[in-house]
PDB file of C-alpha atoms in Angstrom:
ATOM      1  CA  MET A   1      12.554 -21.851   8.645  1.00  0.00           C
ATOM      2  CA  MET A   2      11.528 -19.761   5.652  1.00  0.00           C
ATOM      3  CA  PRO A   3       9.040 -16.952   6.478  1.00  0.00           C
ATOM      4  CA  VAL A   4       5.601 -17.398   5.088  1.00  0.00           C
ATOM      5  CA  PRO A   5       5.110 -14.817   2.230  1.00  0.00           C
ATOM      6  CA  ARG A   6       2.683 -11.929   2.983  1.00  0.00           C
ATOM      7  CA  ILE A   7      -0.051 -11.575   0.328  1.00  0.00           C
ATOM      8  CA  ARG A   8      -1.298  -8.021  -0.337  1.00  0.00           C
ATOM      9  CA  ARG A   9      -4.111  -7.079  -2.520  1.00  0.00           C
ATOM     10  CA  TRP A  10      -5.455  -3.854  -3.994  1.00  0.00           C
ATOM     11  CA  ALA A  11      -8.192  -3.225  -6.480  1.00  0.00           C
ATOM     12  CA  LEU A  12      -6.484  -0.506  -8.364  1.00  0.00           C
ATOM     13  CA  ARG A  13      -3.214   1.327  -7.900  1.00  0.00           C
ATOM     14  CA  ASP A  14      -1.406   3.996  -9.829  1.00  0.00           C
ATOM     15  CA  TYR A  15       1.595   2.510 -11.497  1.00  0.00           C
ATOM     16  CA  GLN A  16       4.218   5.035 -10.640  1.00  0.00           C
ATOM     17  CA  ALA A  17       3.216   5.303  -6.959  1.00  0.00           C
ATOM     18  CA  CYS A  18       3.034   1.510  -6.676  1.00  0.00           C
ATOM     19  CA  ALA A  19       6.408   1.115  -8.332  1.00  0.00           C
ATOM     20  CA  GLU A  20       7.960   3.621  -5.856  1.00  0.00           C
ATOM     21  CA  ASP A  21       6.387   1.851  -2.907  1.00  0.00           C
ATOM     22  CA  MET A  22       7.755  -1.535  -4.235  1.00  0.00           C
ATOM     23  CA  HIS A  23      11.316  -0.397  -4.618  1.00  0.00           C
ATOM     24  CA  ARG A  24      11.303   1.324  -1.265  1.00  0.00           C
ATOM     25  CA  HIS A  25       9.954  -1.942   0.274  1.00  0.00           C
ATOM     26  CA  VAL A  26      12.720  -3.973  -1.419  1.00  0.00           C
ATOM     27  CA  ALA A  27      15.438  -1.531  -0.283  1.00  0.00           C
ATOM     28  CA  GLU A  28      14.199  -1.817   3.372  1.00  0.00           C
ATOM     29  CA  GLN A  29      13.934  -5.617   3.463  1.00  0.00           C
ATOM     30  CA  GLN A  30      15.961  -7.308   6.120  1.00  0.00           C
ATOM     31  CA  ALA A  31      17.474 -10.817   5.999  1.00  0.00           C
ATOM     32  CA  ARG A  32      14.558 -12.262   8.082  1.00  0.00           C
ATOM     33  CA  SER A  33      11.785 -10.175   6.336  1.00  0.00           C
ATOM     34  CA  ALA A  34       9.055 -12.216   4.824  1.00  0.00           C
ATOM     35  CA  ASP A  35       8.610 -12.271   1.039  1.00  0.00           C
ATOM     36  CA  GLU A  36       5.721 -10.348  -0.316  1.00  0.00           C
ATOM     37  CA  ILE A  37       3.313 -11.047  -3.204  1.00  0.00           C
ATOM     38  CA  TRP A  38       1.384  -7.983  -4.325  1.00  0.00           C
ATOM     39  CA  MET A  39      -1.783  -8.648  -6.422  1.00  0.00           C
ATOM     40  CA  LEU A  40      -3.581  -5.533  -8.056  1.00  0.00           C
ATOM     41  CA  GLN A  41      -4.660  -3.769 -11.179  1.00  0.00           C
ATOM     42  CA  HIS A  42      -3.317  -0.484 -12.748  1.00  0.00           C
ATOM     43  CA  PRO A  43      -5.139   2.258 -14.587  1.00  0.00           C
ATOM     44  CA  GLN A  44      -4.335   2.501 -18.234  1.00  0.00           C
ATOM     45  CA  VAL A  45      -0.623   3.113 -18.750  1.00  0.00           C
ATOM     46  CA  LEU A  46       2.289   1.890 -20.956  1.00  0.00           C
ATOM     47  CA  THR A  47       5.498   0.950 -19.302  1.00  0.00           C
ATOM     48  CA  LEU A  48       8.879   0.651 -20.996  1.00  0.00           C
ATOM     49  CA  GLY A  49      11.594  -1.693 -19.514  1.00  0.00           C
ATOM     50  CA  ALA A  50      14.828  -0.139 -18.326  1.00  0.00           C
ATOM     51  CA  GLY A  51      16.520  -1.088 -21.568  1.00  0.00           C
ATOM     52  CA  GLY A  52      13.549  -0.987 -23.703  1.00  0.00           C
ATOM     53  CA  ASP A  53      13.333   0.776 -27.039  1.00  0.00           C
ATOM     54  CA  ALA A  54      10.789   3.655 -27.158  1.00  0.00           C
ATOM     55  CA  ALA A  55      10.338   2.938 -30.929  1.00  0.00           C
ATOM     56  CA  HIS A  56       8.254   0.020 -29.981  1.00  0.00           C
ATOM     57  CA  ILE A  57       5.524   2.520 -28.754  1.00  0.00           C
ATOM     58  CA  ARG A  58       3.588   3.445 -31.817  1.00  0.00           C
ATOM     59  CA  PRO A  59       3.024   7.117 -32.967  1.00  0.00           C
ATOM     60  CA  ASN A  60       0.140   9.219 -31.610  1.00  0.00           C
ATOM     61  CA  CYS A  61      -0.369   6.828 -28.489  1.00  0.00           C
ATOM     62  CA  PRO A  62      -2.809   8.550 -26.301  1.00  0.00           C
ATOM     63  CA  LEU A  63      -1.773   6.513 -23.108  1.00  0.00           C
ATOM     64  CA  PRO A  64       0.772   7.784 -20.518  1.00  0.00           C
ATOM     65  CA  VAL A  65       4.216   6.237 -20.719  1.00  0.00           C
ATOM     66  CA  VAL A  66       6.319   5.387 -17.766  1.00  0.00           C
ATOM     67  CA  ARG A  67       9.935   4.173 -17.802  1.00  0.00           C
ATOM     68  CA  SER A  68      10.193   1.133 -15.451  1.00  0.00           C
ATOM     69  CA  ARG A  69      13.140  -0.506 -13.742  1.00  0.00           C
ATOM     70  CA  ARG A  70      11.908  -3.908 -14.886  1.00  0.00           C
ATOM     71  CA  GLY A  71      13.518  -5.721 -17.790  1.00  0.00           C
ATOM     72  CA  GLY A  72      11.801  -6.179 -21.104  1.00  0.00           C
ATOM     73  CA  GLN A  73      10.267  -3.923 -23.787  1.00  0.00           C
ATOM     74  CA  ALA A  74       6.954  -2.042 -23.811  1.00  0.00           C
ATOM     75  CA  THR A  75       3.908  -3.476 -22.207  1.00  0.00           C
ATOM     76  CA  CYS A  76       0.319  -2.258 -21.323  1.00  0.00           C
ATOM     77  CA  HIS A  77      -1.390  -2.214 -18.080  1.00  0.00           C
ATOM     78  CA  ALA A  78      -5.084  -1.548 -17.674  1.00  0.00           C
ATOM     79  CA  PRO A  79      -8.081  -2.447 -15.588  1.00  0.00           C
ATOM     80  CA  GLY A  80      -9.147  -6.112 -16.281  1.00  0.00           C
ATOM     81  CA  GLN A  81      -5.476  -7.238 -16.209  1.00  0.00           C
ATOM     82  CA  LEU A  82      -4.093  -8.984 -12.987  1.00  0.00           C
ATOM     83  CA  VAL A  83      -0.636  -7.755 -11.970  1.00  0.00           C
ATOM     84  CA  VAL A  84       1.360  -9.789  -9.644  1.00  0.00           C
ATOM     85  CA  TYR A  85       4.508  -8.309  -8.112  1.00  0.00           C
ATOM     86  CA  MET A  86       7.004 -10.716  -6.569  1.00  0.00           C
ATOM     87  CA  LEU A  87       9.094  -9.230  -3.811  1.00  0.00           C
ATOM     88  CA  LEU A  88      11.282 -12.047  -3.055  1.00  0.00           C
ATOM     89  CA  ASP A  89      14.679 -12.921  -1.420  1.00  0.00           C
ATOM     90  CA  LEU A  90      16.140 -14.974  -4.231  1.00  0.00           C
ATOM     91  CA  ARG A  91      19.259 -15.924  -2.235  1.00  0.00           C
ATOM     92  CA  ARG A  92      16.984 -17.378   0.568  1.00  0.00           C
ATOM     93  CA  LEU A  93      15.065 -19.245  -2.135  1.00  0.00           C
ATOM     94  CA  ARG A  94      18.289 -20.368  -3.743  1.00  0.00           C
ATOM     95  CA  ILE A  95      17.054 -19.411  -7.263  1.00  0.00           C
ATOM     96  CA  GLY A  96      18.214 -17.120  -9.973  1.00  0.00           C
ATOM     97  CA  VAL A  97      16.410 -14.901 -12.432  1.00  0.00           C
ATOM     98  CA  ARG A  98      15.897 -17.401 -15.090  1.00  0.00           C
ATOM     99  CA  THR A  99      14.473 -19.933 -12.749  1.00  0.00           C
ATOM    100  CA  LEU A 100      12.066 -17.355 -11.277  1.00  0.00           C
ATOM    101  CA  VAL A 101      10.792 -16.526 -14.890  1.00  0.00           C
ATOM    102  CA  GLN A 102      10.237 -20.220 -15.506  1.00  0.00           C
ATOM    103  CA  ARG A 103       8.432 -20.672 -12.235  1.00  0.00           C
ATOM    104  CA  LEU A 104       6.104 -17.686 -13.007  1.00  0.00           C
ATOM    105  CA  GLU A 105       5.539 -19.017 -16.420  1.00  0.00           C
ATOM    106  CA  GLY A 106       4.750 -22.390 -14.920  1.00  0.00           C
ATOM    107  CA  ALA A 107       2.177 -20.944 -12.511  1.00  0.00           C
ATOM    108  CA  ALA A 108       0.379 -19.298 -15.433  1.00  0.00           C
ATOM    109  CA  LEU A 109       0.582 -22.372 -17.526  1.00  0.00           C
ATOM    110  CA  ALA A 110      -0.936 -24.563 -14.564  1.00  0.00           C
ATOM    111  CA  LEU A 111      -3.751 -22.109 -14.165  1.00  0.00           C
ATOM    112  CA  LEU A 112      -4.648 -21.989 -17.934  1.00  0.00           C
ATOM    113  CA  GLY A 113      -4.322 -25.744 -18.107  1.00  0.00           C
ATOM    114  CA  GLU A 114      -7.078 -26.049 -15.371  1.00  0.00           C
ATOM    115  CA  VAL A 115      -9.520 -24.419 -17.708  1.00  0.00           C
ATOM    116  CA  GLY A 116      -8.470 -26.414 -20.794  1.00  0.00           C
ATOM    117  CA  LEU A 117      -6.427 -23.681 -22.628  1.00  0.00           C
ATOM    118  CA  ASP A 118      -3.497 -25.059 -24.677  1.00  0.00           C
ATOM    119  CA  ALA A 119      -1.067 -22.539 -23.418  1.00  0.00           C
ATOM    120  CA  HIS A 120       2.648 -22.579 -24.164  1.00  0.00           C
ATOM    121  CA  ARG A 121       6.027 -20.901 -23.810  1.00  0.00           C
ATOM    122  CA  THR A 122       7.834 -19.290 -26.803  1.00  0.00           C
ATOM    123  CA  PRO A 123      11.652 -19.668 -26.877  1.00  0.00           C
ATOM    124  CA  GLY A 124      13.479 -16.386 -26.335  1.00  0.00           C
ATOM    125  CA  MET A 125      10.240 -14.502 -25.468  1.00  0.00           C
ATOM    126  CA  PRO A 126       9.386 -14.759 -21.687  1.00  0.00           C
ATOM    127  CA  GLY A 127       5.712 -14.994 -20.909  1.00  0.00           C
ATOM    128  CA  VAL A 128       2.800 -17.339 -21.810  1.00  0.00           C
ATOM    129  CA  TYR A 129       0.953 -17.593 -25.106  1.00  0.00           C
ATOM    130  CA  VAL A 130      -2.341 -19.190 -26.372  1.00  0.00           C
ATOM    131  CA  ALA A 131      -2.554 -19.915 -30.054  1.00  0.00           C
ATOM    132  CA  GLY A 132       0.328 -17.642 -30.663  1.00  0.00           C
ATOM    133  CA  ARG A 133      -0.993 -14.692 -28.914  1.00  0.00           C
ATOM    134  CA  LYS A 134       0.359 -13.256 -25.653  1.00  0.00           C
ATOM    135  CA  ILE A 135      -1.816 -13.823 -22.514  1.00  0.00           C
ATOM    136  CA  ALA A 136       0.858 -13.209 -19.793  1.00  0.00           C
ATOM    137  CA  SER A 137       3.914 -11.051 -19.576  1.00  0.00           C
ATOM    138  CA  ILE A 138       6.985 -11.220 -17.320  1.00  0.00           C
ATOM    139  CA  GLY A 139       9.284  -8.327 -16.429  1.00  0.00           C
ATOM    140  CA  LEU A 140      11.680  -8.483 -13.333  1.00  0.00           C
ATOM    141  CA  HIS A 141      14.068  -6.286 -11.550  1.00  0.00           C
ATOM    142  CA  VAL A 142      16.728  -7.788  -9.282  1.00  0.00           C
ATOM    143  CA  SER A 143      18.929  -5.923  -6.928  1.00  0.00           C
ATOM    144  CA  ARG A 144      21.252  -7.426  -4.258  1.00  0.00           C
ATOM    145  CA  GLY A 145      19.416 -10.815  -4.632  1.00  0.00           C
ATOM    146  CA  ARG A 146      15.976  -9.462  -4.149  1.00  0.00           C
ATOM    147  CA  SER A 147      13.387  -9.272  -6.946  1.00  0.00           C
ATOM    148  CA  SER A 148      10.683  -6.856  -7.789  1.00  0.00           C
ATOM    149  CA  HIS A 149       7.984  -6.477 -10.569  1.00  0.00           C
ATOM    150  CA  GLY A 150       6.775  -9.721 -11.898  1.00  0.00           C
ATOM    151  CA  LEU A 151       3.888 -11.115 -13.945  1.00  0.00           C
ATOM    152  CA  SER A 152       0.782  -9.663 -15.648  1.00  0.00           C
ATOM    153  CA  LEU A 153      -1.987 -11.782 -16.955  1.00  0.00           C
ATOM    154  CA  ASN A 154      -4.695 -10.516 -19.156  1.00  0.00           C
ATOM    155  CA  VAL A 155      -8.122 -11.452 -17.692  1.00  0.00           C
ATOM    156  CA  ALA A 156     -10.497  -9.038 -19.365  1.00  0.00           C
ATOM    157  CA  PRO A 157      -8.669  -5.828 -20.366  1.00  0.00           C
ATOM    158  CA  ASP A 158      -9.497  -3.704 -23.435  1.00  0.00           C
ATOM    159  CA  LEU A 159      -7.223  -5.626 -25.987  1.00  0.00           C
ATOM    160  CA  SER A 160      -7.322  -2.670 -28.341  1.00  0.00           C
ATOM    161  CA  LEU A 161      -4.883  -0.914 -26.083  1.00  0.00           C
ATOM    162  CA  PHE A 162      -2.118  -3.358 -27.061  1.00  0.00           C
ATOM    163  CA  ARG A 163      -2.273  -2.102 -30.507  1.00  0.00           C
ATOM    164  CA  HIS A 164      -0.187   0.932 -29.294  1.00  0.00           C
ATOM    165  CA  ILE A 165       2.791  -1.137 -28.749  1.00  0.00           C
ATOM    166  CA  ASP A 166       5.016  -3.761 -30.493  1.00  0.00           C
ATOM    167  CA  ILE A 167       4.412  -6.528 -27.902  1.00  0.00           C
ATOM    168  CA  CYS A 168       7.852  -7.971 -26.965  1.00  0.00           C
ATOM    169  CA  GLY A 169       9.330  -5.854 -29.731  1.00  0.00           C
ATOM    170  CA  HIS A 170       7.524  -7.782 -32.363  1.00  0.00           C
ATOM    171  CA  PRO A 171       5.171  -5.727 -34.505  1.00  0.00           C
ATOM    172  CA  GLN A 172       2.964  -8.636 -35.613  1.00  0.00           C
ATOM    173  CA  LEU A 173       2.544 -10.335 -32.079  1.00  0.00           C
ATOM    174  CA  GLN A 174      -1.075  -9.844 -30.756  1.00  0.00           C
ATOM    175  CA  ALA A 175      -2.507 -10.031 -27.233  1.00  0.00           C
ATOM    176  CA  THR A 176      -5.295 -12.262 -25.872  1.00  0.00           C
ATOM    177  CA  SER A 177      -7.074 -12.584 -22.598  1.00  0.00           C
ATOM    178  CA  LEU A 178      -9.034 -15.145 -20.567  1.00  0.00           C
ATOM    179  CA  ARG A 179     -12.261 -13.448 -21.591  1.00  0.00           C
ATOM    180  CA  ALA A 180     -11.253 -13.695 -25.328  1.00  0.00           C
ATOM    181  CA  CYS A 181     -10.568 -17.425 -24.942  1.00  0.00           C
ATOM    182  CA  GLY A 182     -14.038 -17.966 -23.501  1.00  0.00           C
ATOM    183  CA  ILE A 183     -13.185 -17.981 -19.715  1.00  0.00           C
ATOM    184  CA  PRO A 184     -15.540 -15.455 -17.989  1.00  0.00           C
ATOM    185  CA  TRP A 185     -13.575 -14.773 -14.823  1.00  0.00           C
ATOM    186  CA  ASN A 186     -13.006 -11.500 -13.169  1.00  0.00           C
ATOM    187  CA  VAL A 187      -9.603 -10.349 -11.673  1.00  0.00           C
ATOM    188  CA  ARG A 188     -10.359 -11.297  -8.255  1.00  0.00           C
ATOM    189  CA  LYS A 189     -11.375 -14.856  -9.132  1.00  0.00           C
ATOM    190  CA  THR A 190      -8.282 -15.136 -11.323  1.00  0.00           C
ATOM    191  CA  ALA A 191      -6.022 -14.063  -8.489  1.00  0.00           C
ATOM    192  CA  ASP A 192      -7.586 -16.504  -6.150  1.00  0.00           C
ATOM    193  CA  ARG A 193      -7.108 -19.317  -8.628  1.00  0.00           C
ATOM    194  CA  LEU A 194      -3.551 -18.312  -9.592  1.00  0.00           C
ATOM    195  CA  LEU A 195      -2.176 -17.826  -6.045  1.00  0.00           C
ATOM    196  CA  PRO A 196      -1.989 -21.510  -5.111  1.00  0.00           C
ATOM    197  CA  HIS A 197       0.013 -22.277  -8.276  1.00  0.00           C
ATOM    198  CA  LEU A 198       2.441 -19.352  -7.551  1.00  0.00           C
ATOM    199  CA  LEU A 199       3.083 -20.610  -4.058  1.00  0.00           C
ATOM    200  CA  ARG A 200       3.736 -24.137  -5.155  1.00  0.00           C
ATOM    201  CA  GLU A 201       6.027 -23.043  -7.864  1.00  0.00           C
ATOM    202  CA  ILE A 202       8.070 -20.743  -5.734  1.00  0.00           C
ATOM    203  CA  TYR A 203       7.967 -22.464  -2.277  1.00  0.00           C
ATOM    204  CA  GLY A 204       7.290 -26.065  -3.205  1.00  0.00           C
ATOM    205  CA  PRO A 205       4.369 -28.556  -3.284  1.00  0.00           C
ATOM    206  CA  GLN A 206       3.414 -28.070   0.483  1.00  0.00           C
ATOM    207  CA  ALA A 207       2.900 -24.337   0.169  1.00  0.00           C
ATOM    208  CA  ARG A 208      -0.628 -23.076   0.750  1.00  0.00           C
ATOM    209  CA  ALA A 209      -2.463 -19.751   0.194  1.00  0.00           C
TER     210      ALA A 209
END
């Protein structure tokens, strides 16, 4: 029987310290260890994927920049953004990285569909978009069949912070949020509403929060 995932929540956690804890946890996981899903927010920080190009961070950026182990280019974290880290045993789930990306996108799309937003995928650009603007980003790290990092969903962050980066490496791409789309949720409510979709996408229709 597959262990029930453990859900862990924090209000606000420093990115660097959280990333170190996450990678330490993944390295120490055993074959029978339960998966974990971490839901939290970060203080203002820009992160750059392991193979990301620093040229996508614009000059005179006032925010701290941290090189991350995840894939992808530059992204922005800030209070008002829900960050979901997926610490999963992919071999036990019998899925690969591409499938995990699709399922994370599927969970976000299902949530946004609940509130009537016409959200969509964009080929070749992982994440979720509303009216051509990015509302959710995905960046993963996989080692020995175990995943870390995950999904960030803009609930009500300061969207001006995204002007300091070329989102997904595209200078013209803009960010949006639930609040900007007229959905007045806070991060806690968004996490509560997203979690059932995540569990169904990853573990099947019988999964419950």
